[in-house]
Amino acid sequence: IRARKAVIAATGGFAANAKMCGLHDPRLEHLGTSNLPSATGEVLKYMINLGAETVGMDYIQCVINRPSDMKKYYPMSIFVDYFIFVNWEGKRFISEDAPRDQLCDAFLKQTKEQAFSIMDAKGFEVHCTQGRVGDLLQSGVDAGEIVKADTIEALADKMGVPRDAVKQSVDAYNASVESKKDALGRDASMLTRKIEAAPFYATRFAMARHHTMGGVLINARAQVIDRDGEVIPGLYAAGEVTGGVHGNNRVGGNGIADAFTFGLIAGRNAVK
């Protein structure tokens, strides 16, 4: 369709385009994605070919997801105050309340680029109260992708990690709950729940490409700007296809505010 007056690009990001993500951050090319399979960035490339300026293309946000050898992703990391992460060596390696970019960097440095979430019966019960998560988590227990045991040592054996290290990690975390001081910098407000009530649960996580903060440069009217700093006549953009809105790390939920705000601005100005 040949538009004569205005075009609005609102086609989302490129997190599902492994090659395009790898071009800007080679560490991420081999990861999976939690974004829509349609988030492949073709329209972004068309705009670049028209001369559009881009910004922040290497700002690619990852989130916790399933490793490639697991059938499902089990959300045992919703409530930070109920779990800890340990690596294949059985040790904590990151403050669990860290921003997503820091979590991603830390995960990618671990053995197999993976980590386990560990929680007790109380934490598991709280996570099961979220919508249909309870059925999903129970299916993970039934499938053996969530391991369950009556002691931390037995849990470690089922995880396939050193039992002494896991026990030390849990004990040290429980001590930090009492002291309100965590060696990894977890905020005191997230040090409220010990991991002590049997049975105990664990599942594995890996990172997945989720949201791309980079894209075409727009102005306050949602007009696309070219590499000379000039407006490309008749071309508007809104949402994840644009860059420069979120900086280097999008806050969860703000993608919706971005799309609604600049979608409305683009629509109004295109009509004019």
mmCIF file of C-alpha atoms in Angstrom:
data_model
loop_
_atom_site.group_PDB
_atom_site.id
_atom_site.type_symbol
_atom_site.label_atom_id
_atom_site.label_comp_id
_atom_site.label_asym_id
_atom_site.label_seq_id
_atom_site.Cartn_x
_atom_site.Cartn_y
_atom_site.Cartn_z
ATOM 1 C CA ILE A 1 0.000 0.000 0.000
ATOM 2 C CA ARG A 2 1.481 3.352 -1.028
ATOM 3 C CA ALA A 3 0.744 5.912 1.672
ATOM 4 C CA ARG A 4 0.644 9.468 0.320
ATOM 5 C CA LYS A 5 0.673 11.518 3.528
ATOM 6 C CA ALA A 6 2.030 9.646 6.522
ATOM 7 C CA VAL A 7 3.261 6.271 7.754
ATOM 8 C CA ILE A 8 3.499 5.198 11.390
ATOM 9 C CA ALA A 9 5.940 2.406 12.167
ATOM 10 C CA ALA A 10 4.782 0.554 15.278
ATOM 11 C CA THR A 11 6.206 -2.894 14.663
ATOM 12 C CA GLY A 12 7.934 -3.655 17.946
ATOM 13 C CA GLY A 13 11.531 -4.606 18.611
ATOM 14 C CA PHE A 14 13.999 -7.151 17.268
ATOM 15 C CA ALA A 15 14.557 -9.491 20.224
ATOM 16 C CA ALA A 16 13.483 -12.495 18.139
ATOM 17 C CA ASN A 17 16.137 -11.743 15.503
ATOM 18 C CA ALA A 18 19.157 -13.610 16.870
ATOM 19 C CA LYS A 19 21.547 -12.399 14.166
ATOM 20 C CA MET A 20 20.537 -8.753 14.557
ATOM 21 C CA CYS A 21 20.896 -8.929 18.338
ATOM 22 C CA GLY A 22 24.234 -10.684 17.996
ATOM 23 C CA LEU A 23 25.483 -7.934 15.710
ATOM 24 C CA HIS A 24 25.108 -5.446 18.555
ATOM 25 C CA ASP A 25 25.843 -7.755 21.531
ATOM 26 C CA PRO A 26 27.530 -11.015 20.463
ATOM 27 C CA ARG A 27 26.947 -12.583 23.904
ATOM 28 C CA LEU A 28 23.211 -12.767 23.250
ATOM 29 C CA GLU A 29 22.965 -14.297 19.775
ATOM 30 C CA HIS A 30 22.767 -17.896 20.992
ATOM 31 C CA LEU A 31 20.079 -17.174 23.602
ATOM 32 C CA GLY A 32 16.385 -17.782 23.085
ATOM 33 C CA THR A 33 13.756 -15.064 23.330
ATOM 34 C CA SER A 34 10.694 -14.456 25.470
ATOM 35 C CA ASN A 35 9.396 -11.901 22.964
ATOM 36 C CA LEU A 36 6.937 -12.583 20.152
ATOM 37 C CA PRO A 37 8.372 -14.589 17.218
ATOM 38 C CA SER A 38 7.359 -11.643 15.010
ATOM 39 C CA ALA A 39 9.790 -9.275 16.788
ATOM 40 C CA THR A 40 12.370 -9.544 14.018
ATOM 41 C CA GLY A 41 13.053 -5.912 13.110
ATOM 42 C CA GLU A 42 12.373 -5.823 9.349
ATOM 43 C CA VAL A 43 10.624 -2.442 9.443
ATOM 44 C CA LEU A 44 13.433 -1.057 11.586
ATOM 45 C CA LYS A 45 15.884 -2.103 8.857
ATOM 46 C CA TYR A 46 13.688 -0.487 6.184
ATOM 47 C CA MET A 47 13.802 2.800 8.083
ATOM 48 C CA ILE A 48 17.565 2.540 8.480
ATOM 49 C CA ASN A 49 17.803 2.051 4.708
ATOM 50 C CA LEU A 50 15.792 5.268 4.303
ATOM 51 C CA GLY A 51 18.485 7.057 6.302
ATOM 52 C CA ALA A 52 16.948 6.948 9.787
ATOM 53 C CA GLU A 53 19.290 7.530 12.717
ATOM 54 C CA THR A 54 19.369 4.852 15.404
ATOM 55 C CA VAL A 55 20.202 5.039 19.085
ATOM 56 C CA GLY A 56 21.006 2.419 21.729
ATOM 57 C CA MET A 57 20.977 -0.611 19.442
ATOM 58 C CA ASP A 58 23.199 -2.548 21.865
ATOM 59 C CA TYR A 59 20.769 -1.967 24.736
ATOM 60 C CA ILE A 60 19.118 -5.379 24.641
ATOM 61 C CA GLN A 61 17.293 -6.424 27.780
ATOM 62 C CA CYS A 62 17.222 -10.045 28.878
ATOM 63 C CA VAL A 63 14.975 -11.720 31.428
ATOM 64 C CA ILE A 64 14.975 -14.987 33.306
ATOM 65 C CA ASN A 65 13.609 -17.864 31.240
ATOM 66 C CA ARG A 66 14.040 -21.592 30.713
ATOM 67 C CA PRO A 67 17.269 -23.279 29.622
ATOM 68 C CA SER A 68 17.066 -24.814 26.147
ATOM 69 C CA ASP A 69 16.979 -28.373 27.519
ATOM 70 C CA MET A 70 13.892 -27.725 29.667
ATOM 71 C CA LYS A 71 10.372 -27.955 28.252
ATOM 72 C CA LYS A 72 8.851 -25.051 30.195
ATOM 73 C CA TYR A 73 9.682 -21.884 32.077
ATOM 74 C CA TYR A 74 8.570 -22.063 35.695
ATOM 75 C CA PRO A 75 8.242 -18.601 37.302
ATOM 76 C CA MET A 76 9.884 -19.319 40.651
ATOM 77 C CA SER A 77 11.392 -15.827 40.826
ATOM 78 C CA ILE A 78 8.367 -13.554 41.176
ATOM 79 C CA PHE A 79 8.772 -12.558 44.819
ATOM 80 C CA VAL A 80 12.383 -11.713 45.568
ATOM 81 C CA ASP A 81 11.974 -11.995 49.317
ATOM 82 C CA TYR A 82 11.283 -15.747 49.064
ATOM 83 C CA PHE A 83 14.174 -17.150 47.006
ATOM 84 C CA ILE A 84 17.885 -17.054 46.266
ATOM 85 C CA PHE A 85 19.913 -17.830 43.144
ATOM 86 C CA VAL A 86 22.797 -20.297 43.263
ATOM 87 C CA ASN A 87 25.040 -21.428 40.410
ATOM 88 C CA TRP A 88 26.205 -24.909 39.438
ATOM 89 C CA GLU A 89 28.850 -24.618 42.139
ATOM 90 C CA GLY A 90 26.074 -24.130 44.710
ATOM 91 C CA LYS A 91 27.027 -20.528 45.498
ATOM 92 C CA ARG A 92 25.102 -17.273 45.418
ATOM 93 C CA PHE A 93 26.638 -14.894 42.881
ATOM 94 C CA ILE A 94 24.294 -11.890 42.577
ATOM 95 C CA SER A 95 21.882 -9.897 44.681
ATOM 96 C CA GLU A 96 18.516 -11.251 43.574
ATOM 97 C CA ASP A 97 16.929 -7.784 43.576
ATOM 98 C CA ALA A 98 19.506 -6.403 41.123
ATOM 99 C CA PRO A 99 18.328 -4.663 37.920
ATOM 100 C CA ARG A 100 17.761 -6.840 34.870
ATOM 101 C CA ASP A 101 20.917 -5.775 33.073
ATOM 102 C CA GLN A 102 23.056 -6.684 36.090
ATOM 103 C CA LEU A 103 21.268 -10.014 36.489
ATOM 104 C CA CYS A 104 21.898 -10.808 32.827
ATOM 105 C CA ASP A 105 25.599 -9.944 33.025
ATOM 106 C CA ALA A 106 25.956 -12.105 36.138
ATOM 107 C CA PHE A 107 24.110 -15.101 34.654
ATOM 108 C CA LEU A 108 26.209 -15.040 31.482
ATOM 109 C CA LYS A 109 29.378 -15.386 33.578
ATOM 110 C CA GLN A 110 28.194 -18.559 35.341
ATOM 111 C CA THR A 111 28.826 -22.184 34.406
ATOM 112 C CA LYS A 112 26.466 -23.058 31.526
ATOM 113 C CA GLU A 113 25.154 -19.470 31.837
ATOM 114 C CA GLN A 114 22.555 -20.870 34.242
ATOM 115 C CA ALA A 115 21.433 -20.627 37.847
ATOM 116 C CA PHE A 116 18.955 -22.271 40.204
ATOM 117 C CA SER A 117 16.191 -20.590 42.166
ATOM 118 C CA ILE A 118 15.822 -22.112 45.637
ATOM 119 C CA MET A 119 12.876 -21.538 47.947
ATOM 120 C CA ASP A 120 11.077 -23.258 50.804
ATOM 121 C CA ALA A 121 7.495 -24.436 51.187
ATOM 122 C CA LYS A 122 6.238 -20.966 52.138
ATOM 123 C CA GLY A 123 7.819 -19.369 49.092
ATOM 124 C CA PHE A 124 6.464 -22.071 46.804
ATOM 125 C CA GLU A 125 2.970 -21.623 48.237
ATOM 126 C CA VAL A 126 3.090 -17.841 47.705
ATOM 127 C CA HIS A 127 4.223 -18.252 44.104
ATOM 128 C CA CYS A 128 1.422 -20.741 43.494
ATOM 129 C CA THR A 129 -1.184 -18.104 44.379
ATOM 130 C CA GLN A 130 -0.454 -16.063 41.231
ATOM 131 C CA GLY A 131 -3.154 -16.804 38.661
ATOM 132 C CA ARG A 132 -2.496 -20.131 36.953
ATOM 133 C CA VAL A 133 1.075 -20.332 38.196
ATOM 134 C CA GLY A 134 0.125 -22.978 40.763
ATOM 135 C CA ASP A 135 -0.889 -25.494 38.099
ATOM 136 C CA LEU A 136 2.248 -24.693 36.100
ATOM 137 C CA LEU A 137 4.545 -25.176 39.077
ATOM 138 C CA GLN A 138 2.873 -28.428 40.052
ATOM 139 C CA SER A 139 3.321 -29.683 36.491
ATOM 140 C CA GLY A 140 7.011 -28.852 36.837
ATOM 141 C CA VAL A 141 7.261 -30.931 40.003
ATOM 142 C CA ASP A 142 5.469 -33.816 38.281
ATOM 143 C CA ALA A 143 7.816 -33.569 35.280
ATOM 144 C CA GLY A 144 10.922 -33.404 37.463
ATOM 145 C CA GLU A 145 11.939 -30.000 36.103
ATOM 146 C CA ILE A 146 11.251 -28.563 39.545
ATOM 147 C CA VAL A 147 13.042 -30.657 42.163
ATOM 148 C CA LYS A 148 11.628 -31.100 45.652
ATOM 149 C CA ALA A 149 13.188 -32.470 48.830
ATOM 150 C CA ASP A 150 12.743 -32.464 52.590
ATOM 151 C CA THR A 151 16.250 -31.160 53.324
ATOM 152 C CA ILE A 152 18.584 -28.682 51.610
ATOM 153 C CA GLU A 153 21.215 -31.396 51.270
ATOM 154 C CA ALA A 154 18.791 -33.752 49.525
ATOM 155 C CA LEU A 155 17.653 -30.881 47.305
ATOM 156 C CA ALA A 156 21.255 -30.213 46.297
ATOM 157 C CA ASP A 157 21.705 -33.869 45.375
ATOM 158 C CA LYS A 158 18.670 -33.700 43.080
ATOM 159 C CA MET A 159 19.953 -30.447 41.578
ATOM 160 C CA GLY A 160 23.318 -32.065 40.889
ATOM 161 C CA VAL A 161 25.307 -29.407 42.743
ATOM 162 C CA PRO A 162 27.641 -29.655 45.779
ATOM 163 C CA ARG A 163 25.491 -30.157 48.858
ATOM 164 C CA ASP A 164 27.907 -28.463 51.270
ATOM 165 C CA ALA A 165 28.047 -25.317 49.138
ATOM 166 C CA VAL A 166 24.268 -25.086 48.821
ATOM 167 C CA LYS A 167 23.833 -25.608 52.564
ATOM 168 C CA GLN A 168 26.387 -22.876 53.265
ATOM 169 C CA SER A 169 24.641 -20.521 50.813
ATOM 170 C CA VAL A 170 21.246 -21.039 52.415
ATOM 171 C CA ASP A 171 22.642 -20.748 55.949
ATOM 172 C CA ALA A 172 24.496 -17.532 55.063
ATOM 173 C CA TYR A 173 21.379 -16.085 53.480
ATOM 174 C CA ASN A 174 19.267 -16.965 56.543
ATOM 175 C CA ALA A 175 21.874 -15.258 58.736
ATOM 176 C CA SER A 176 21.649 -12.142 56.559
ATOM 177 C CA VAL A 177 17.877 -12.097 57.090
ATOM 178 C CA GLU A 178 18.554 -11.875 60.823
ATOM 179 C CA SER A 179 21.255 -9.210 60.514
ATOM 180 C CA LYS A 180 19.599 -7.296 57.647
ATOM 181 C CA LYS A 181 23.001 -7.170 55.970
ATOM 182 C CA ASP A 182 23.759 -9.143 52.830
ATOM 183 C CA ALA A 183 27.292 -9.673 51.514
ATOM 184 C CA LEU A 184 26.021 -9.341 47.934
ATOM 185 C CA GLY A 185 24.156 -6.115 48.632
ATOM 186 C CA ARG A 186 20.564 -7.323 48.663
ATOM 187 C CA ASP A 187 18.366 -4.568 50.085
ATOM 188 C CA ALA A 188 17.215 -4.939 53.683
ATOM 189 C CA SER A 189 13.583 -4.781 52.514
ATOM 190 C CA MET A 190 14.253 -7.997 50.593
ATOM 191 C CA LEU A 191 15.756 -9.723 53.636
ATOM 192 C CA THR A 192 12.546 -10.706 55.383
ATOM 193 C CA ARG A 193 12.014 -14.434 54.732
ATOM 194 C CA LYS A 194 14.297 -17.268 55.734
ATOM 195 C CA ILE A 195 14.481 -20.399 53.627
ATOM 196 C CA GLU A 196 13.743 -22.898 56.376
ATOM 197 C CA ALA A 197 10.331 -24.588 55.974
ATOM 198 C CA ALA A 198 10.408 -28.037 54.347
ATOM 199 C CA PRO A 199 9.892 -29.171 51.689
ATOM 200 C CA PHE A 200 12.361 -27.194 49.609
ATOM 201 C CA TYR A 201 12.139 -26.519 45.854
ATOM 202 C CA ALA A 202 14.539 -25.586 43.061
ATOM 203 C CA THR A 203 14.443 -25.077 39.310
ATOM 204 C CA ARG A 204 16.939 -23.945 36.683
ATOM 205 C CA PHE A 205 16.940 -20.646 34.818
ATOM 206 C CA ALA A 206 18.789 -19.121 31.880
ATOM 207 C CA MET A 207 18.571 -15.742 30.212
ATOM 208 C CA ALA A 208 16.459 -14.928 27.154
ATOM 209 C CA ARG A 209 16.366 -11.847 24.949
ATOM 210 C CA HIS A 210 13.274 -9.867 25.893
ATOM 211 C CA HIS A 211 13.099 -6.152 24.986
ATOM 212 C CA THR A 212 15.257 -4.045 22.690
ATOM 213 C CA MET A 213 15.631 -0.499 23.952
ATOM 214 C CA GLY A 214 17.344 0.594 20.733
ATOM 215 C CA GLY A 215 15.670 1.704 17.534
ATOM 216 C CA VAL A 216 15.105 4.724 15.324
ATOM 217 C CA LEU A 217 15.554 8.176 16.767
ATOM 218 C CA ILE A 218 12.344 10.209 17.085
ATOM 219 C CA ASN A 219 11.558 13.718 18.258
ATOM 220 C CA ALA A 220 8.805 14.878 20.632
ATOM 221 C CA ARG A 221 6.305 14.723 17.741
ATOM 222 C CA ALA A 222 7.212 11.052 17.111
ATOM 223 C CA GLN A 223 8.764 12.002 13.770
ATOM 224 C CA VAL A 224 11.674 9.833 12.645
ATOM 225 C CA ILE A 225 14.996 11.693 12.441
ATOM 226 C CA ASP A 226 17.640 10.962 9.797
ATOM 227 C CA ARG A 227 21.410 10.779 10.223
ATOM 228 C CA ASP A 228 21.752 14.472 9.438
ATOM 229 C CA GLY A 229 19.402 15.389 12.269
ATOM 230 C CA GLU A 230 16.539 16.243 9.932
ATOM 231 C CA VAL A 231 12.929 14.985 9.994
ATOM 232 C CA ILE A 232 12.078 12.312 7.417
ATOM 233 C CA PRO A 233 8.851 13.799 6.000
ATOM 234 C CA GLY A 234 5.731 11.757 6.671
ATOM 235 C CA LEU A 235 7.445 9.075 8.729
ATOM 236 C CA TYR A 236 6.486 8.528 12.369
ATOM 237 C CA ALA A 237 7.374 5.775 14.821
ATOM 238 C CA ALA A 238 6.191 4.628 18.233
ATOM 239 C CA GLY A 239 6.918 1.890 20.746
ATOM 240 C CA GLU A 240 9.745 -0.619 20.796
ATOM 241 C CA VAL A 241 10.822 0.141 17.221
ATOM 242 C CA THR A 242 12.184 3.448 18.546
ATOM 243 C CA GLY A 243 15.262 4.108 20.663
ATOM 244 C CA GLY A 244 16.302 6.616 23.286
ATOM 245 C CA VAL A 245 13.119 6.402 25.356
ATOM 246 C CA HIS A 246 14.199 3.983 28.099
ATOM 247 C CA GLY A 247 17.955 4.467 28.257
ATOM 248 C CA ASN A 248 19.953 1.283 28.675
ATOM 249 C CA ASN A 249 17.494 -0.673 30.860
ATOM 250 C CA ARG A 250 13.717 -0.540 30.544
ATOM 251 C CA VAL A 251 11.740 -0.622 33.782
ATOM 252 C CA GLY A 252 9.134 -3.411 33.678
ATOM 253 C CA GLY A 253 5.753 -2.170 32.388
ATOM 254 C CA ASN A 254 7.156 1.011 30.851
ATOM 255 C CA GLY A 255 7.059 -0.478 27.365
ATOM 256 C CA ILE A 256 3.270 -0.160 27.519
ATOM 257 C CA ALA A 257 3.478 3.476 28.616
ATOM 258 C CA ASP A 258 5.958 4.116 25.786
ATOM 259 C CA ALA A 259 3.712 2.576 23.130
ATOM 260 C CA PHE A 260 0.532 4.283 24.354
ATOM 261 C CA THR A 261 2.140 7.705 24.758
ATOM 262 C CA PHE A 262 4.070 7.912 21.500
ATOM 263 C CA GLY A 263 1.398 5.959 19.622
ATOM 264 C CA LEU A 264 -1.097 8.678 20.529
ATOM 265 C CA ILE A 265 1.361 11.454 19.648
ATOM 266 C CA ALA A 266 2.256 9.795 16.321
ATOM 267 C CA GLY A 267 -1.401 9.275 15.455
ATOM 268 C CA ARG A 268 -2.408 12.839 16.186
ATOM 269 C CA ASN A 269 0.487 14.320 14.249
ATOM 270 C CA ALA A 270 0.077 11.965 11.299
ATOM 271 C CA VAL A 271 -3.586 12.971 11.019
ATOM 272 C CA LYS A 272 -2.591 16.644 10.987
#
